[in-house]
PDB file of C-alpha atoms in Angstrom:
ATOM      1  CA  LYS A   7     119.195  29.449  50.644  1.00  0.00           C
ATOM      2  CA  GLN A   8     120.614  27.350  48.357  1.00  0.00           C
ATOM      3  CA  GLU A   9     121.434  24.057  49.577  1.00  0.00           C
ATOM      4  CA  VAL A  10     124.316  21.795  47.298  1.00  0.00           C
ATOM      5  CA  THR A  11     124.422  18.069  47.853  1.00  0.00           C
ATOM      6  CA  GLN A  12     126.838  15.197  46.002  1.00  0.00           C
ATOM      7  CA  ILE A  13     126.522  11.989  46.112  1.00  0.00           C
ATOM      8  CA  PRO A  14     128.454   9.804  46.896  1.00  0.00           C
ATOM      9  CA  ALA A  15     130.706  10.883  48.857  1.00  0.00           C
ATOM     10  CA  ALA A  16     133.712   7.988  48.514  1.00  0.00           C
ATOM     11  CA  LEU A  17     134.358   6.522  45.384  1.00  0.00           C
ATOM     12  CA  SER A  18     136.287   3.680  44.354  1.00  0.00           C
ATOM     13  CA  VAL A  19     136.861   2.277  40.956  1.00  0.00           C
ATOM     14  CA  PRO A  20     139.232   0.053  39.321  1.00  0.00           C
ATOM     15  CA  GLU A  21     140.938   1.681  36.578  1.00  0.00           C
ATOM     16  CA  GLY A  22     139.239   1.992  33.007  1.00  0.00           C
ATOM     17  CA  GLU A  23     135.360   2.631  34.399  1.00  0.00           C
ATOM     18  CA  ASN A  24     133.488   4.906  33.505  1.00  0.00           C
ATOM     19  CA  LEU A  25     131.964   6.152  36.001  1.00  0.00           C
ATOM     20  CA  VAL A  26     129.339   8.834  37.317  1.00  0.00           C
ATOM     21  CA  LEU A  27     129.145  11.441  39.766  1.00  0.00           C
ATOM     22  CA  ASN A  28     125.825  13.197  40.629  1.00  0.00           C
ATOM     23  CA  CYS A  29     125.079  16.523  42.134  1.00  0.00           C
ATOM     24  CA  SER A  30     121.674  17.813  43.338  1.00  0.00           C
ATOM     25  CA  PHE A  31     120.488  21.641  44.619  1.00  0.00           C
ATOM     26  CA  THR A  32     118.136  23.011  45.612  1.00  0.00           C
ATOM     27  CA  ASP A  33     117.392  26.215  44.054  1.00  0.00           C
ATOM     28  CA  SER A  34     116.939  26.680  41.083  1.00  0.00           C
ATOM     29  CA  ALA A  35     117.560  29.703  40.083  1.00  0.00           C
ATOM     30  CA  ILE A  36     121.198  29.575  39.679  1.00  0.00           C
ATOM     31  CA  TYR A  37     123.531  31.033  37.326  1.00  0.00           C
ATOM     32  CA  ASN A  38     125.395  28.841  36.185  1.00  0.00           C
ATOM     33  CA  LEU A  39     127.749  25.449  37.512  1.00  0.00           C
ATOM     34  CA  GLN A  40     130.694  24.061  37.954  1.00  0.00           C
ATOM     35  CA  TRP A  41     132.804  21.276  38.250  1.00  0.00           C
ATOM     36  CA  PHE A  42     135.816  21.228  40.216  1.00  0.00           C
ATOM     37  CA  ARG A  43     138.766  19.692  40.585  1.00  0.00           C
ATOM     38  CA  GLN A  44     140.949  19.097  44.351  1.00  0.00           C
ATOM     39  CA  ASP A  45     144.070  17.553  44.986  1.00  0.00           C
ATOM     40  CA  PRO A  46     144.678  16.910  48.633  1.00  0.00           C
ATOM     41  CA  GLY A  47     146.021  20.274  50.295  1.00  0.00           C
ATOM     42  CA  LYS A  48     145.840  22.319  46.794  1.00  0.00           C
ATOM     43  CA  GLY A  49     143.626  24.014  45.392  1.00  0.00           C
ATOM     44  CA  LEU A  50     140.529  24.326  42.815  1.00  0.00           C
ATOM     45  CA  THR A  51     141.361  23.120  38.706  1.00  0.00           C
ATOM     46  CA  SER A  52     138.154  24.040  36.837  1.00  0.00           C
ATOM     47  CA  LEU A  53     136.711  21.117  34.762  1.00  0.00           C
ATOM     48  CA  LEU A  54     133.563  22.376  33.151  1.00  0.00           C
ATOM     49  CA  LEU A  55     130.889  24.782  33.449  1.00  0.00           C
ATOM     50  CA  ILE A  56     127.139  25.043  32.222  1.00  0.00           C
ATOM     51  CA  GLN A  57     125.629  27.978  31.944  1.00  0.00           C
ATOM     52  CA  SER A  58     121.968  27.960  32.832  1.00  0.00           C
ATOM     53  CA  SER A  59     120.109  27.239  29.760  1.00  0.00           C
ATOM     54  CA  GLN A  60     122.675  24.938  28.501  1.00  0.00           C
ATOM     55  CA  ARG A  61     122.464  21.275  29.107  1.00  0.00           C
ATOM     56  CA  GLU A  62     125.543  19.606  28.427  1.00  0.00           C
ATOM     57  CA  GLN A  63     128.721  20.675  28.434  1.00  0.00           C
ATOM     58  CA  THR A  64     131.784  17.985  27.551  1.00  0.00           C
ATOM     59  CA  SER A  65     136.556  18.749  27.641  1.00  0.00           C
ATOM     60  CA  GLY A  66     137.536  15.435  27.489  1.00  0.00           C
ATOM     61  CA  ARG A  67     136.509  12.489  28.627  1.00  0.00           C
ATOM     62  CA  LEU A  68     135.083  14.749  30.895  1.00  0.00           C
ATOM     63  CA  ASN A  69     130.712  15.665  30.480  1.00  0.00           C
ATOM     64  CA  ALA A  70     128.429  17.766  32.807  1.00  0.00           C
ATOM     65  CA  SER A  71     125.270  17.157  31.791  1.00  0.00           C
ATOM     66  CA  LEU A  72     122.909  20.032  34.060  1.00  0.00           C
ATOM     67  CA  ASP A  73     118.843  19.157  34.661  1.00  0.00           C
ATOM     68  CA  LYS A  74     117.303  22.529  35.951  1.00  0.00           C
ATOM     69  CA  SER A  75     113.905  22.118  36.466  1.00  0.00           C
ATOM     70  CA  SER A  76     115.285  18.745  39.017  1.00  0.00           C
ATOM     71  CA  GLY A  77     117.730  20.821  40.172  1.00  0.00           C
ATOM     72  CA  ARG A  78     120.681  17.961  39.272  1.00  0.00           C
ATOM     73  CA  SER A  79     123.957  17.893  37.666  1.00  0.00           C
ATOM     74  CA  THR A  80     126.258  14.862  36.453  1.00  0.00           C
ATOM     75  CA  LEU A  81     129.547  14.532  35.906  1.00  0.00           C
ATOM     76  CA  TYR A  82     130.561  11.570  33.690  1.00  0.00           C
ATOM     77  CA  ILE A  83     134.023  10.414  33.150  1.00  0.00           C
ATOM     78  CA  ALA A  84     134.811   8.053  30.751  1.00  0.00           C
ATOM     79  CA  ALA A  85     137.892   5.516  30.691  1.00  0.00           C
ATOM     80  CA  SER A  86     138.840   6.565  34.423  1.00  0.00           C
ATOM     81  CA  GLN A  87     142.683   6.472  35.538  1.00  0.00           C
ATOM     82  CA  PRO A  88     144.046   6.508  38.478  1.00  0.00           C
ATOM     83  CA  GLY A  89     145.034  10.019  37.914  1.00  0.00           C
ATOM     84  CA  ASP A  90     142.063  10.904  38.236  1.00  0.00           C
ATOM     85  CA  SER A  91     142.291   9.981  41.744  1.00  0.00           C
ATOM     86  CA  ALA A  92     140.785  13.391  43.400  1.00  0.00           C
ATOM     87  CA  THR A  93     138.310  15.022  45.040  1.00  0.00           C
ATOM     88  CA  TYR A  94     135.537  16.645  42.931  1.00  0.00           C
ATOM     89  CA  LEU A  95     133.273  19.016  44.114  1.00  0.00           C
ATOM     90  CA  CYS A  96     130.050  20.533  42.525  1.00  0.00           C
ATOM     91  CA  ALA A  97     129.315  24.602  43.030  1.00  0.00           C
ATOM     92  CA  ALA A  98     125.990  26.229  42.059  1.00  0.00           C
ATOM     93  CA  ALA A  99     126.709  29.821  41.189  1.00  0.00           C
ATOM     94  CA  GLY A 100     123.392  32.562  42.807  1.00  0.00           C
ATOM     95  CA  GLY A 101     123.812  35.916  44.081  1.00  0.00           C
ATOM     96  CA  SER A 102     124.359  38.963  42.288  1.00  0.00           C
ATOM     97  CA  GLN A 103     127.902  38.224  41.008  1.00  0.00           C
ATOM     98  CA  GLY A 104     127.832  34.285  41.032  1.00  0.00           C
ATOM     99  CA  ASN A 105     129.139  33.347  44.406  1.00  0.00           C
ATOM    100  CA  LEU A 106     129.505  29.741  44.605  1.00  0.00           C
ATOM    101  CA  ILE A 107     128.047  27.414  46.933  1.00  0.00           C
ATOM    102  CA  PHE A 108     129.582  23.507  47.021  1.00  0.00           C
ATOM    103  CA  GLY A 109     128.743  20.895  47.462  1.00  0.00           C
ATOM    104  CA  LYS A 110     131.134  18.644  50.365  1.00  0.00           C
ATOM    105  CA  GLY A 111     132.545  16.777  47.140  1.00  0.00           C
ATOM    106  CA  THR A 112     133.247  13.040  46.158  1.00  0.00           C
ATOM    107  CA  LYS A 113     136.514  11.617  46.560  1.00  0.00           C
ATOM    108  CA  LEU A 114     137.553   9.336  44.170  1.00  0.00           C
ATOM    109  CA  SER A 115     140.174   6.717  44.067  1.00  0.00           C
ATOM    110  CA  VAL A 116     141.082   4.939  40.987  1.00  0.00           C
ATOM    111  CA  LYS A 117     143.355   1.674  41.824  1.00  0.00           C
ATOM    112  CA  PRO A 118     145.719   0.623  39.124  1.00  0.00           C
TER     113      PRO A 118
ATOM    114  CA  ALA B  22     148.337  32.105  30.852  1.00  0.00           C
ATOM    115  CA  ALA B  23     148.706  33.843  33.877  1.00  0.00           C
ATOM    116  CA  GLY B  24     146.741  32.545  36.702  1.00  0.00           C
ATOM    117  CA  VAL B  25     145.172  34.066  39.938  1.00  0.00           C
ATOM    118  CA  ILE B  26     147.771  34.729  41.938  1.00  0.00           C
ATOM    119  CA  GLN B  27     147.315  34.376  45.906  1.00  0.00           C
ATOM    120  CA  SER B  28     151.027  35.804  48.775  1.00  0.00           C
ATOM    121  CA  PRO B  29     151.990  34.747  51.072  1.00  0.00           C
ATOM    122  CA  ARG B  30     151.350  31.399  50.505  1.00  0.00           C
ATOM    123  CA  HIS B  31     151.547  29.432  54.578  1.00  0.00           C
ATOM    124  CA  LEU B  32     151.141  32.000  57.407  1.00  0.00           C
ATOM    125  CA  ILE B  33     151.298  30.878  61.245  1.00  0.00           C
ATOM    126  CA  LYS B  34     149.612  33.908  63.459  1.00  0.00           C
ATOM    127  CA  GLU B  35     149.124  33.348  67.080  1.00  0.00           C
ATOM    128  CA  LYS B  36     145.326  34.190  68.441  1.00  0.00           C
ATOM    129  CA  ARG B  37     143.999  37.538  68.560  1.00  0.00           C
ATOM    130  CA  GLU B  38     147.592  38.662  66.040  1.00  0.00           C
ATOM    131  CA  THR B  39     146.601  40.089  62.765  1.00  0.00           C
ATOM    132  CA  ALA B  40     146.609  38.975  59.644  1.00  0.00           C
ATOM    133  CA  THR B  41     146.552  39.836  55.562  1.00  0.00           C
ATOM    134  CA  LEU B  42     145.527  37.920  52.873  1.00  0.00           C
ATOM    135  CA  LYS B  43     146.356  39.676  49.357  1.00  0.00           C
ATOM    136  CA  CYS B  44     145.170  38.260  46.048  1.00  0.00           C
ATOM    137  CA  TYR B  45     145.764  39.764  42.318  1.00  0.00           C
ATOM    138  CA  PRO B  46     143.095  38.291  40.286  1.00  0.00           C
ATOM    139  CA  ILE B  47     143.694  37.645  36.654  1.00  0.00           C
ATOM    140  CA  PRO B  48     144.551  41.054  34.176  1.00  0.00           C
ATOM    141  CA  ARG B  49     140.987  42.143  33.136  1.00  0.00           C
ATOM    142  CA  HIS B  50     138.676  40.324  35.402  1.00  0.00           C
ATOM    143  CA  ASP B  51     136.519  43.054  36.937  1.00  0.00           C
ATOM    144  CA  THR B  52     134.996  40.297  40.167  1.00  0.00           C
ATOM    145  CA  VAL B  53     137.448  38.721  42.875  1.00  0.00           C
ATOM    146  CA  TYR B  54     135.852  35.982  45.017  1.00  0.00           C
ATOM    147  CA  TRP B  55     136.766  35.234  48.487  1.00  0.00           C
ATOM    148  CA  TYR B  56     136.533  31.557  50.249  1.00  0.00           C
ATOM    149  CA  GLN B  57     137.460  29.841  53.208  1.00  0.00           C
ATOM    150  CA  GLN B  58     137.944  26.124  53.176  1.00  0.00           C
ATOM    151  CA  GLY B  59     138.296  24.375  56.833  1.00  0.00           C
ATOM    152  CA  PRO B  60     140.241  21.045  57.664  1.00  0.00           C
ATOM    153  CA  GLY B  61     137.744  18.478  55.623  1.00  0.00           C
ATOM    154  CA  GLN B  62     134.805  20.706  54.503  1.00  0.00           C
ATOM    155  CA  ASP B  63     134.176  22.524  51.204  1.00  0.00           C
ATOM    156  CA  PRO B  64     134.838  25.903  50.738  1.00  0.00           C
ATOM    157  CA  GLN B  65     132.240  28.368  52.050  1.00  0.00           C
ATOM    158  CA  PHE B  66     131.673  31.723  49.844  1.00  0.00           C
ATOM    159  CA  LEU B  67     132.501  34.885  52.038  1.00  0.00           C
ATOM    160  CA  ILE B  68     132.627  38.390  49.943  1.00  0.00           C
ATOM    161  CA  SER B  69     133.078  39.516  46.579  1.00  0.00           C
ATOM    162  CA  PHE B  70     134.113  42.323  44.812  1.00  0.00           C
ATOM    163  CA  TYR B  71     132.626  43.430  41.013  1.00  0.00           C
ATOM    164  CA  GLU B  72     134.364  46.495  39.939  1.00  0.00           C
ATOM    165  CA  LYS B  73     136.060  47.559  42.897  1.00  0.00           C
ATOM    166  CA  MET B  74     132.434  48.048  44.379  1.00  0.00           C
ATOM    167  CA  GLN B  75     130.921  44.855  47.248  1.00  0.00           C
ATOM    168  CA  SER B  76     128.547  43.269  45.478  1.00  0.00           C
ATOM    169  CA  ASP B  77     128.111  40.432  48.152  1.00  0.00           C
ATOM    170  CA  LYS B  78     128.705  39.628  51.075  1.00  0.00           C
ATOM    171  CA  GLY B  79     128.434  34.995  52.526  1.00  0.00           C
ATOM    172  CA  SER B  80     129.952  33.971  55.931  1.00  0.00           C
ATOM    173  CA  ILE B  81     132.069  36.791  56.651  1.00  0.00           C
ATOM    174  CA  PRO B  82     132.610  37.317  60.315  1.00  0.00           C
ATOM    175  CA  ASP B  83     132.744  41.071  61.742  1.00  0.00           C
ATOM    176  CA  ARG B  84     136.001  40.225  62.120  1.00  0.00           C
ATOM    177  CA  PHE B  85     137.839  40.042  58.988  1.00  0.00           C
ATOM    178  CA  SER B  86     137.559  43.104  56.266  1.00  0.00           C
ATOM    179  CA  ALA B  87     137.752  42.739  52.861  1.00  0.00           C
ATOM    180  CA  GLN B  88     138.279  45.767  49.819  1.00  0.00           C
ATOM    181  CA  GLN B  89     139.356  45.431  45.794  1.00  0.00           C
ATOM    182  CA  PHE B  90     141.430  47.775  45.439  1.00  0.00           C
ATOM    183  CA  SER B  91     142.400  50.719  42.164  1.00  0.00           C
ATOM    184  CA  ASP B  92     144.985  48.097  39.952  1.00  0.00           C
ATOM    185  CA  TYR B  93     142.017  45.352  40.979  1.00  0.00           C
ATOM    186  CA  HIS B  94     143.940  43.214  43.770  1.00  0.00           C
ATOM    187  CA  SER B  95     142.646  42.215  46.715  1.00  0.00           C
ATOM    188  CA  GLU B  96     143.088  42.248  50.511  1.00  0.00           C
ATOM    189  CA  LEU B  97     141.494  39.736  53.292  1.00  0.00           C
ATOM    190  CA  ASN B  98     142.189  41.184  56.608  1.00  0.00           C
ATOM    191  CA  MET B  99     141.726  38.919  59.190  1.00  0.00           C
ATOM    192  CA  SER B 100     141.616  40.905  63.663  1.00  0.00           C
ATOM    193  CA  SER B 101     141.334  39.104  67.070  1.00  0.00           C
ATOM    194  CA  LEU B 102     143.061  35.142  65.281  1.00  0.00           C
ATOM    195  CA  GLU B 103     140.820  32.517  66.472  1.00  0.00           C
ATOM    196  CA  LEU B 104     142.517  28.854  66.232  1.00  0.00           C
ATOM    197  CA  GLY B 105     138.907  28.366  64.438  1.00  0.00           C
ATOM    198  CA  ASP B 106     140.426  30.911  61.824  1.00  0.00           C
ATOM    199  CA  SER B 107     142.920  28.116  60.666  1.00  0.00           C
ATOM    200  CA  ALA B 108     141.884  27.182  57.201  1.00  0.00           C
ATOM    201  CA  LEU B 109     143.072  27.539  53.410  1.00  0.00           C
ATOM    202  CA  TYR B 110     141.560  30.946  51.953  1.00  0.00           C
ATOM    203  CA  PHE B 111     141.569  31.143  48.535  1.00  0.00           C
ATOM    204  CA  CYS B 112     140.601  33.833  46.006  1.00  0.00           C
ATOM    205  CA  ALA B 113     138.986  33.207  42.941  1.00  0.00           C
ATOM    206  CA  SER B 114     138.730  35.908  40.035  1.00  0.00           C
ATOM    207  CA  SER B 115     136.088  35.736  37.030  1.00  0.00           C
ATOM    208  CA  SER B 116     134.730  37.950  33.847  1.00  0.00           C
ATOM    209  CA  GLN B 117     131.170  39.081  33.023  1.00  0.00           C
ATOM    210  CA  THR B 118     132.572  38.445  28.902  1.00  0.00           C
ATOM    211  CA  GLY B 119     134.046  34.685  30.773  1.00  0.00           C
ATOM    212  CA  LEU B 120     130.455  33.992  31.664  1.00  0.00           C
ATOM    213  CA  TYR B 121     131.300  33.920  35.546  1.00  0.00           C
ATOM    214  CA  GLU B 122     133.735  31.133  35.256  1.00  0.00           C
ATOM    215  CA  GLN B 123     135.874  30.978  38.202  1.00  0.00           C
ATOM    216  CA  TYR B 124     139.429  30.754  38.377  1.00  0.00           C
ATOM    217  CA  PHE B 125     141.160  29.646  41.874  1.00  0.00           C
ATOM    218  CA  GLY B 126     144.524  30.912  43.118  1.00  0.00           C
ATOM    219  CA  PRO B 127     146.115  28.134  45.094  1.00  0.00           C
ATOM    220  CA  GLY B 128     145.428  29.805  48.479  1.00  0.00           C
ATOM    221  CA  THR B 129     146.859  30.674  51.894  1.00  0.00           C
ATOM    222  CA  ARG B 130     146.842  28.334  54.692  1.00  0.00           C
ATOM    223  CA  LEU B 131     146.924  30.729  57.594  1.00  0.00           C
ATOM    224  CA  THR B 132     147.634  28.166  60.561  1.00  0.00           C
ATOM    225  CA  VAL B 133     146.243  30.539  63.993  1.00  0.00           C
ATOM    226  CA  THR B 134     148.583  28.934  66.861  1.00  0.00           C
TER     227      THR B 134
END
């Protein structure tokens, strides 16, 4: 059974810092891996999708990497801003149609 | 661009009542998923449909059922509601051509009193 773990559970940084969020998964037979952002009480916004055959994806200040053999993914956020404050969720896709197994998230706070 | 639509956005029910949540996927998406997110919890996969057929089943209680209709919209039916069913219910959709990247709706907040 797939299990997804995210470290740290919470992170507080000053504005402008570069930071790394970590995600690990137990079953390397994933279809893809998605990173999401969730604001309190709101929906999930897809940030990046990494296919199982890829090593990394980039979008603006975000860069996500995937190492299937070690069961790890990282989300790198460059030059953090207060607007980046949210919970970041990592999810591994499996099953016949890629249903997602989520980690418990990293709650990020960027201080001005 | 069109997004996933869910209705209603908020729903208050009493214990033992029934509730029906609706989801309208992004046009031309062939797969619909339902997730439940309890307070302070991560989303849990409930059930998915591919081309109107049930494809995967997760931790969906027997009191819940779901289906996808000919127009691809999906409904989650919940009966004999319990206090513990209070949660955010998300619908997501994806397409095979889109590499199954899932796009989530805004969610329905269900409160059972």
